[in-house]
PDB file of C-alpha atoms in Angstrom:
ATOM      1  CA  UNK A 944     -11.763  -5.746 -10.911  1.00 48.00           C
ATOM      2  CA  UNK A 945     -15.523  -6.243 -10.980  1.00 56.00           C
ATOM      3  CA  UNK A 946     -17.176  -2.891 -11.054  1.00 64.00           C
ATOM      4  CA  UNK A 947     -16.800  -1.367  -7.955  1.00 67.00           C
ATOM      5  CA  UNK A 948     -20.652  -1.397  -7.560  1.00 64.00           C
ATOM      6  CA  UNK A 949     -20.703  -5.429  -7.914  1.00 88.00           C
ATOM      7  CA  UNK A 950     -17.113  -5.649  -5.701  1.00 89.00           C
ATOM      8  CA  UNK A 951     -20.123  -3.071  -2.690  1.00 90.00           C
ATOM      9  CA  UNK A 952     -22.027  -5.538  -3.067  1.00 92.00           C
ATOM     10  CA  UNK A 953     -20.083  -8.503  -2.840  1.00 94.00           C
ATOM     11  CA  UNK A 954     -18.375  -7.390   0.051  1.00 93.00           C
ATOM     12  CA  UNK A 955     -21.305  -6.458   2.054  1.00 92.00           C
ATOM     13  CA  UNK A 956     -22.555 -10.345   1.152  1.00 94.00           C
ATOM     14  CA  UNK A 957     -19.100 -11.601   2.274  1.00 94.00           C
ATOM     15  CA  UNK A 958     -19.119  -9.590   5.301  1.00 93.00           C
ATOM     16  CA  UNK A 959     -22.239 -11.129   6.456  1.00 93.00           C
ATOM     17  CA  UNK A 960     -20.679 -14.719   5.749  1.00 92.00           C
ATOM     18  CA  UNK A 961     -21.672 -15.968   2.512  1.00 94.00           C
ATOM     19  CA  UNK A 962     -18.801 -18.244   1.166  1.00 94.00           C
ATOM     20  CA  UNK A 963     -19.890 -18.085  -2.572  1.00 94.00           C
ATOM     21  CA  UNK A 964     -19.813 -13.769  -2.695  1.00 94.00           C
ATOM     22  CA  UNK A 965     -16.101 -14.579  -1.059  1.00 94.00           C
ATOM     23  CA  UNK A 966     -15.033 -16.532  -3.932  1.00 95.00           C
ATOM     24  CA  UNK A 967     -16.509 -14.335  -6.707  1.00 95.00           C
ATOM     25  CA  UNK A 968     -15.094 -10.927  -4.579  1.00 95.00           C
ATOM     26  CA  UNK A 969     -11.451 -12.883  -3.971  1.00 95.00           C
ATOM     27  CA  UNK A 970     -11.419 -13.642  -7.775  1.00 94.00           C
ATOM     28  CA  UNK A 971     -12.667 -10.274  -9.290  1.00 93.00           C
ATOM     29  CA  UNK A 972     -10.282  -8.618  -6.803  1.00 93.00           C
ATOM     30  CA  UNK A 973      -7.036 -10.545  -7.816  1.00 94.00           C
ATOM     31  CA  UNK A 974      -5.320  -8.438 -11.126  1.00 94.00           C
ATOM     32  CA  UNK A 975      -6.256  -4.970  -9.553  1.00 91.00           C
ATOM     33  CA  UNK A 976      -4.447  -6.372  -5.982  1.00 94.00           C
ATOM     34  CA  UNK A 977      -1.835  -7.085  -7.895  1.00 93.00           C
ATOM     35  CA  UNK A 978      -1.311  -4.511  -9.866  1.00 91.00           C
ATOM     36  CA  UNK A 979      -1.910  -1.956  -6.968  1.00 88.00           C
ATOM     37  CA  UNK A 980       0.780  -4.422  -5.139  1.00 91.00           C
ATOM     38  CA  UNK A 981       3.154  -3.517  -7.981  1.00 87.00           C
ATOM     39  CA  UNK A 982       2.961   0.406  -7.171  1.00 83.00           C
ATOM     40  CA  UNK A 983       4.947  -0.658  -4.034  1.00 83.00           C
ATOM     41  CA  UNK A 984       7.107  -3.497  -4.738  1.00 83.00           C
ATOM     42  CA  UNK A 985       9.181  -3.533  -7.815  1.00 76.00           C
ATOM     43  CA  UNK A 986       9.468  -7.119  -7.994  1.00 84.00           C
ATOM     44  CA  UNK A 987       6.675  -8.881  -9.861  1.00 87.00           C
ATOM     45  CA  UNK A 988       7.248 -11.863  -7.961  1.00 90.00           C
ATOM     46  CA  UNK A 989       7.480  -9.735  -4.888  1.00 88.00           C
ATOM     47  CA  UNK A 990       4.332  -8.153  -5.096  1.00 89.00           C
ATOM     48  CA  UNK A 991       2.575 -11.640  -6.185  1.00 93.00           C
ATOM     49  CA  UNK A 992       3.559 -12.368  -2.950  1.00 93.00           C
ATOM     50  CA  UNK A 993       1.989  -9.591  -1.115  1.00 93.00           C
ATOM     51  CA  UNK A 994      -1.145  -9.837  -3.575  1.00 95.00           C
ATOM     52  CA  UNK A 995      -1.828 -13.093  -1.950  1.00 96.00           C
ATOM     53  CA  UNK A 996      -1.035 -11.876   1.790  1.00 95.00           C
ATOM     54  CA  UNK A 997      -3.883  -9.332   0.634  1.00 95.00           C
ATOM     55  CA  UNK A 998      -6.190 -11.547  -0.977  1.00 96.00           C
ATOM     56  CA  UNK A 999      -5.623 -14.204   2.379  1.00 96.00           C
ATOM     57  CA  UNK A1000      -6.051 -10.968   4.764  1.00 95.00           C
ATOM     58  CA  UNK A1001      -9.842  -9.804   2.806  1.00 95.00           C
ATOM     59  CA  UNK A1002     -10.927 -13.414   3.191  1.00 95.00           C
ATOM     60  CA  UNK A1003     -10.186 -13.956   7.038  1.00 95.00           C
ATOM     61  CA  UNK A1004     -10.679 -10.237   8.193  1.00 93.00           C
ATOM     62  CA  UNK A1005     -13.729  -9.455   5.352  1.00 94.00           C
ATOM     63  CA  UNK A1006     -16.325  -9.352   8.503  1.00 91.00           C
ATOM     64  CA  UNK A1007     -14.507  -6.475   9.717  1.00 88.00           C
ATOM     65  CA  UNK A1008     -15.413  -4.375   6.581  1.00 86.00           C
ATOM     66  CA  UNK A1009     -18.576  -2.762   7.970  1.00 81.00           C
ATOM     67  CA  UNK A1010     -19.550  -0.810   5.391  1.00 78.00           C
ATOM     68  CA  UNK A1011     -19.359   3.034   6.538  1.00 76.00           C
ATOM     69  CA  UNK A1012     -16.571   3.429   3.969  1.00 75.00           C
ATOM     70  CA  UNK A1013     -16.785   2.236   0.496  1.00 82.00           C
ATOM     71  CA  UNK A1014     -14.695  -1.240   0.414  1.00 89.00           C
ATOM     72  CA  UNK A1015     -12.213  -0.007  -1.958  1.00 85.00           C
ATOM     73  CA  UNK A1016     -10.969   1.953   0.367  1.00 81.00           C
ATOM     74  CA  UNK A1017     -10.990  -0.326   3.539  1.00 85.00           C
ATOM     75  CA  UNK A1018      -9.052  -2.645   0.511  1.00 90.00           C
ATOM     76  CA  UNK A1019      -6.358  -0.053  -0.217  1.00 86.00           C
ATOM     77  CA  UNK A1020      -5.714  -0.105   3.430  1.00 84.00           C
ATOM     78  CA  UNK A1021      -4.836  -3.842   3.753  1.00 90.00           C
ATOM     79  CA  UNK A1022      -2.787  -3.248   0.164  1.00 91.00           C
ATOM     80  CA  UNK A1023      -0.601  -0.824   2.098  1.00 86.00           C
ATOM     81  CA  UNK A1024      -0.257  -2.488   5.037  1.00 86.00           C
ATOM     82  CA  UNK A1025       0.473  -5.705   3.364  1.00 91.00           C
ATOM     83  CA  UNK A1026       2.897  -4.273   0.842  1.00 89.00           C
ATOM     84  CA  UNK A1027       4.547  -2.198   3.231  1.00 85.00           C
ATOM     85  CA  UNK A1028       5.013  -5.828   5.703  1.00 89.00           C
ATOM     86  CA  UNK A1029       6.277  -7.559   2.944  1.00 89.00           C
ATOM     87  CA  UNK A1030       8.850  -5.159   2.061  1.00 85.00           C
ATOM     88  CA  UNK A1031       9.501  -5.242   5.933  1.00 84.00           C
ATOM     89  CA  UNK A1032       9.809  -8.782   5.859  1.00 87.00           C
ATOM     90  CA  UNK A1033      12.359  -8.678   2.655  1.00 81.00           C
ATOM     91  CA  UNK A1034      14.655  -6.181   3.932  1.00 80.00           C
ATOM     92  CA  UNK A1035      15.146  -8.270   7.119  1.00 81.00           C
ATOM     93  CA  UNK A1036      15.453 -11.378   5.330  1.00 79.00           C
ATOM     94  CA  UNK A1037      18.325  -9.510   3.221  1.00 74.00           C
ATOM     95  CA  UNK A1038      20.337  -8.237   6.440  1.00 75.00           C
ATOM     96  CA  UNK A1039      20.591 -11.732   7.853  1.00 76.00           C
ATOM     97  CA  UNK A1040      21.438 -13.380   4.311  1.00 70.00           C
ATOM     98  CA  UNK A1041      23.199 -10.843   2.458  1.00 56.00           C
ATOM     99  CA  UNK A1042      24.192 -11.893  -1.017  1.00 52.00           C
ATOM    100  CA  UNK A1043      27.247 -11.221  -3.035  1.00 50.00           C
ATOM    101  CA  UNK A1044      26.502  -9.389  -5.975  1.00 47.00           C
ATOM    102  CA  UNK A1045      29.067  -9.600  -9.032  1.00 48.00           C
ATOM    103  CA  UNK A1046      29.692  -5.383 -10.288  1.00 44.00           C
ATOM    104  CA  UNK A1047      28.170  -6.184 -13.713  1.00 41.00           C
ATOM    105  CA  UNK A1048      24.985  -7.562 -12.101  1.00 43.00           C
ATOM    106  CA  UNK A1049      24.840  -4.061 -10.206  1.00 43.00           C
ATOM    107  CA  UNK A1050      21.074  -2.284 -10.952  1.00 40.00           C
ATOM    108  CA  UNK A1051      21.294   1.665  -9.992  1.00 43.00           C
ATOM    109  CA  UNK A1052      17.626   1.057  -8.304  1.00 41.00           C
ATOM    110  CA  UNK A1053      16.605   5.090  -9.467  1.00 38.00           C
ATOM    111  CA  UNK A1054      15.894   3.309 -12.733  1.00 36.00           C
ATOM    112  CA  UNK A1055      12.928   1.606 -11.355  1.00 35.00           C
ATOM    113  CA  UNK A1056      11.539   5.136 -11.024  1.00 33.00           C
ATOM    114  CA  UNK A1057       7.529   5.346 -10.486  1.00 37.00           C
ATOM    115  CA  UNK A1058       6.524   8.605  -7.616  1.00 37.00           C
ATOM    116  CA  UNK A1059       9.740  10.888  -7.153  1.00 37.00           C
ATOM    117  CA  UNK A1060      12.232   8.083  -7.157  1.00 44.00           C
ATOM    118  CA  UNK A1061      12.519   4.803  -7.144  1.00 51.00           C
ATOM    119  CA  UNK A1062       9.833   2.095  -5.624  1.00 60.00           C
ATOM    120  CA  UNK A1063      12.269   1.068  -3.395  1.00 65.00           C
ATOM    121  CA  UNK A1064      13.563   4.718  -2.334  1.00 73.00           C
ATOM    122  CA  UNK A1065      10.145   5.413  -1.747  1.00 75.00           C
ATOM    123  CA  UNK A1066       9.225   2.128   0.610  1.00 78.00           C
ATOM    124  CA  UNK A1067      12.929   3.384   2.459  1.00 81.00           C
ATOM    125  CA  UNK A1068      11.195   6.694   2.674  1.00 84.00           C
ATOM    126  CA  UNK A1069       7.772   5.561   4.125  1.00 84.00           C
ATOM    127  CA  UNK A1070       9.822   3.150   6.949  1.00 84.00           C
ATOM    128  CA  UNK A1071      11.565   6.191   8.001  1.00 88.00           C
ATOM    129  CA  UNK A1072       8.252   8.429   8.276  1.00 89.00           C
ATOM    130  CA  UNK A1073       6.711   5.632   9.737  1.00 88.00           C
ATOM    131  CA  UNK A1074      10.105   6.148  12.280  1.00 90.00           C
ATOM    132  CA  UNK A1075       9.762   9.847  13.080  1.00 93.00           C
ATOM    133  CA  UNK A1076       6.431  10.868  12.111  1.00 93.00           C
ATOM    134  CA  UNK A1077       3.822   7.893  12.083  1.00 90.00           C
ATOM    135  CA  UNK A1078       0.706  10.268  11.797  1.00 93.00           C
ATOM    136  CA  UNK A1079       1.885  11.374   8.351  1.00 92.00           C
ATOM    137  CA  UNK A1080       2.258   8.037   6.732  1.00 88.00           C
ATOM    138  CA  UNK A1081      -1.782   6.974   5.986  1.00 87.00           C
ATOM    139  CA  UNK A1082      -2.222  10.502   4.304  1.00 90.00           C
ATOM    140  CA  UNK A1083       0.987  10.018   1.610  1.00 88.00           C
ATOM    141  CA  UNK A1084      -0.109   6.229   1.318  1.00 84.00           C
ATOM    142  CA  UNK A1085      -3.542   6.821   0.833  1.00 83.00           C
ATOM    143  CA  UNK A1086      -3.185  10.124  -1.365  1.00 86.00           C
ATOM    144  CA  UNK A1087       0.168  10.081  -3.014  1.00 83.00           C
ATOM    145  CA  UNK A1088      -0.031   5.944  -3.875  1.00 76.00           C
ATOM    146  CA  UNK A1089      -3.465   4.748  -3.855  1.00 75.00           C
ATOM    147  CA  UNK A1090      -4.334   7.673  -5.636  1.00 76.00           C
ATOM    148  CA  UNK A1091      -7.525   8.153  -3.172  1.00 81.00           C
ATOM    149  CA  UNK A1092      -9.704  11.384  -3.448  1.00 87.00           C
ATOM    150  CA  UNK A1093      -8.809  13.997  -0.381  1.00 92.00           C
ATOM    151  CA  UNK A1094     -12.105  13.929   0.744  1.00 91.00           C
ATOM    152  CA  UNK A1095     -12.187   9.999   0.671  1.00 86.00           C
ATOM    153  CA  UNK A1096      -8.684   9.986   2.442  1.00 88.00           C
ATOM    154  CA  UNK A1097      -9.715  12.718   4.976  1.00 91.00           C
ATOM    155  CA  UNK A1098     -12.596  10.263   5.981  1.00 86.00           C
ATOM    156  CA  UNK A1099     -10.163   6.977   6.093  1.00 82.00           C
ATOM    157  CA  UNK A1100      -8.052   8.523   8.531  1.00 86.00           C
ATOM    158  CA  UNK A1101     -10.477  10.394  10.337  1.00 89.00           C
ATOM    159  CA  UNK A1102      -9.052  13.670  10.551  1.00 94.00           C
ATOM    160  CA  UNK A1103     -10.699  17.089   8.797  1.00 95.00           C
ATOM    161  CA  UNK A1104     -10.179  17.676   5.164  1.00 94.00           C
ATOM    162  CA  UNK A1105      -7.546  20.847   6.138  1.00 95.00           C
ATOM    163  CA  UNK A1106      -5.390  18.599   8.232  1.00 95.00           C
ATOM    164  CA  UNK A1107      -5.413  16.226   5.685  1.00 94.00           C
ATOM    165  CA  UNK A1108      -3.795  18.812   3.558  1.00 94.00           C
ATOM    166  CA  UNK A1109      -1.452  20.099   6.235  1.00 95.00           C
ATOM    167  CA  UNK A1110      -0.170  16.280   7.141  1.00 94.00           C
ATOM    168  CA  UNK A1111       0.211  16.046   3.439  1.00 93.00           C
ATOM    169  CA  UNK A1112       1.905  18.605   2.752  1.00 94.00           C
ATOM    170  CA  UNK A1113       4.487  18.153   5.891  1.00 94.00           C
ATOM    171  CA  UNK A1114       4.867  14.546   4.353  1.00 92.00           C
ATOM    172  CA  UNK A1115       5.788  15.461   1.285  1.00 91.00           C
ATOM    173  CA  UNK A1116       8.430  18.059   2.651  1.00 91.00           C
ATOM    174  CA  UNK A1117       9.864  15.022   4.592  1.00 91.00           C
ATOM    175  CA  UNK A1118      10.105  12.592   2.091  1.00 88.00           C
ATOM    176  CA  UNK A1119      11.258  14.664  -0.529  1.00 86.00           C
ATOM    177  CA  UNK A1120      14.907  14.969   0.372  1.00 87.00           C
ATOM    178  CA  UNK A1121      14.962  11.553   1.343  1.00 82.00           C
ATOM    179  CA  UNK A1122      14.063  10.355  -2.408  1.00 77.00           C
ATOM    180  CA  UNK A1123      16.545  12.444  -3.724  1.00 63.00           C
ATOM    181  CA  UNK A1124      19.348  11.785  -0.945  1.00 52.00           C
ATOM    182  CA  UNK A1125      19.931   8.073  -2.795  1.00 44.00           C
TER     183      UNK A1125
END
């Protein structure tokens, strides 16, 4: 990605409507999308997939990015989302066309292993939290996969720095038997 003082800048241009900062924001953006897109979904082509539903979501939503936080983080919020719809999207599409799988062509999916278990243990995990406890979801995302600063999450989800850490925490303590229940 551009450095993130260009991709400010950029975005603050793009927000205001100018097509050509757009372009050179879209294109700067693309291999760190992706790769943060592969942190989810362990699929390359997968997560090419939602890279583009992310790329197509900063271009028709990028006058929505007002600036009060930097735009990497109003980014790793439409990653997330993205990610998390695709994987949505392919577990549905699974359960209405299941596919026979021969026993040698069996993967043990703990293999793919990234945060605490597997990529796709992990996007079971968030689904369920999302389930029982939706307020602790954006503080694992935002902290435990995008990596974010506290302080820079605390402010994304607009909740003091010590609930941050107390949502975290309780997160943690519900997703961790869940990764290891597979």
């Amino acid at each position: 990605m551009q450095d993130e003082a260009t991709a400010e800048e950029l975005a603050r241009l793009a927000a205001t409507g100018d097509r050509a900062a757009l372009d050179r924001l879209l294109a700067g953006l693309r291999p760190e999308v992706l790769r943060r897109c592969g942190r989810f979904l362990p699929c390359r082509e997968d997560a090419e997939e939602a890279a583009q539903d992310v790329l197509l979501q900063v271009a028709r939503h990028i006058a929505a990015f007002e600036g009060r936080s930097r735009f990497s983080t109003w980014l790793y919020t439409v990653v997330a989302n993205c990610c998390r719809q695709k994987y949505r999207e392919l577990k549905r599409r699974a359960a209405e066309q299941p596919v026979a799988v021969e026993p040698a062509e069996r993967v043990d999916p703990r293999t793919t292993s990234v945060i605490a278990g597997s990529r796709v243990d992990l996007l079971e995990a968030l689904d369920r939290l999302e389930r029982e406890h939706p307020h602790l979801v954006a503080p694992l995302v935002y902290r435990d996969i995008c990596q974010l600063e506290y302080a820079e999450v605390a402010e994304r989800v607009g909740i003091p720095l010590g609930t941050l850490k107390s949502r975290l925490h309780e997160a943690r303590k519900q997703v961790r038997p869940w990764l290891r229940g597979y």
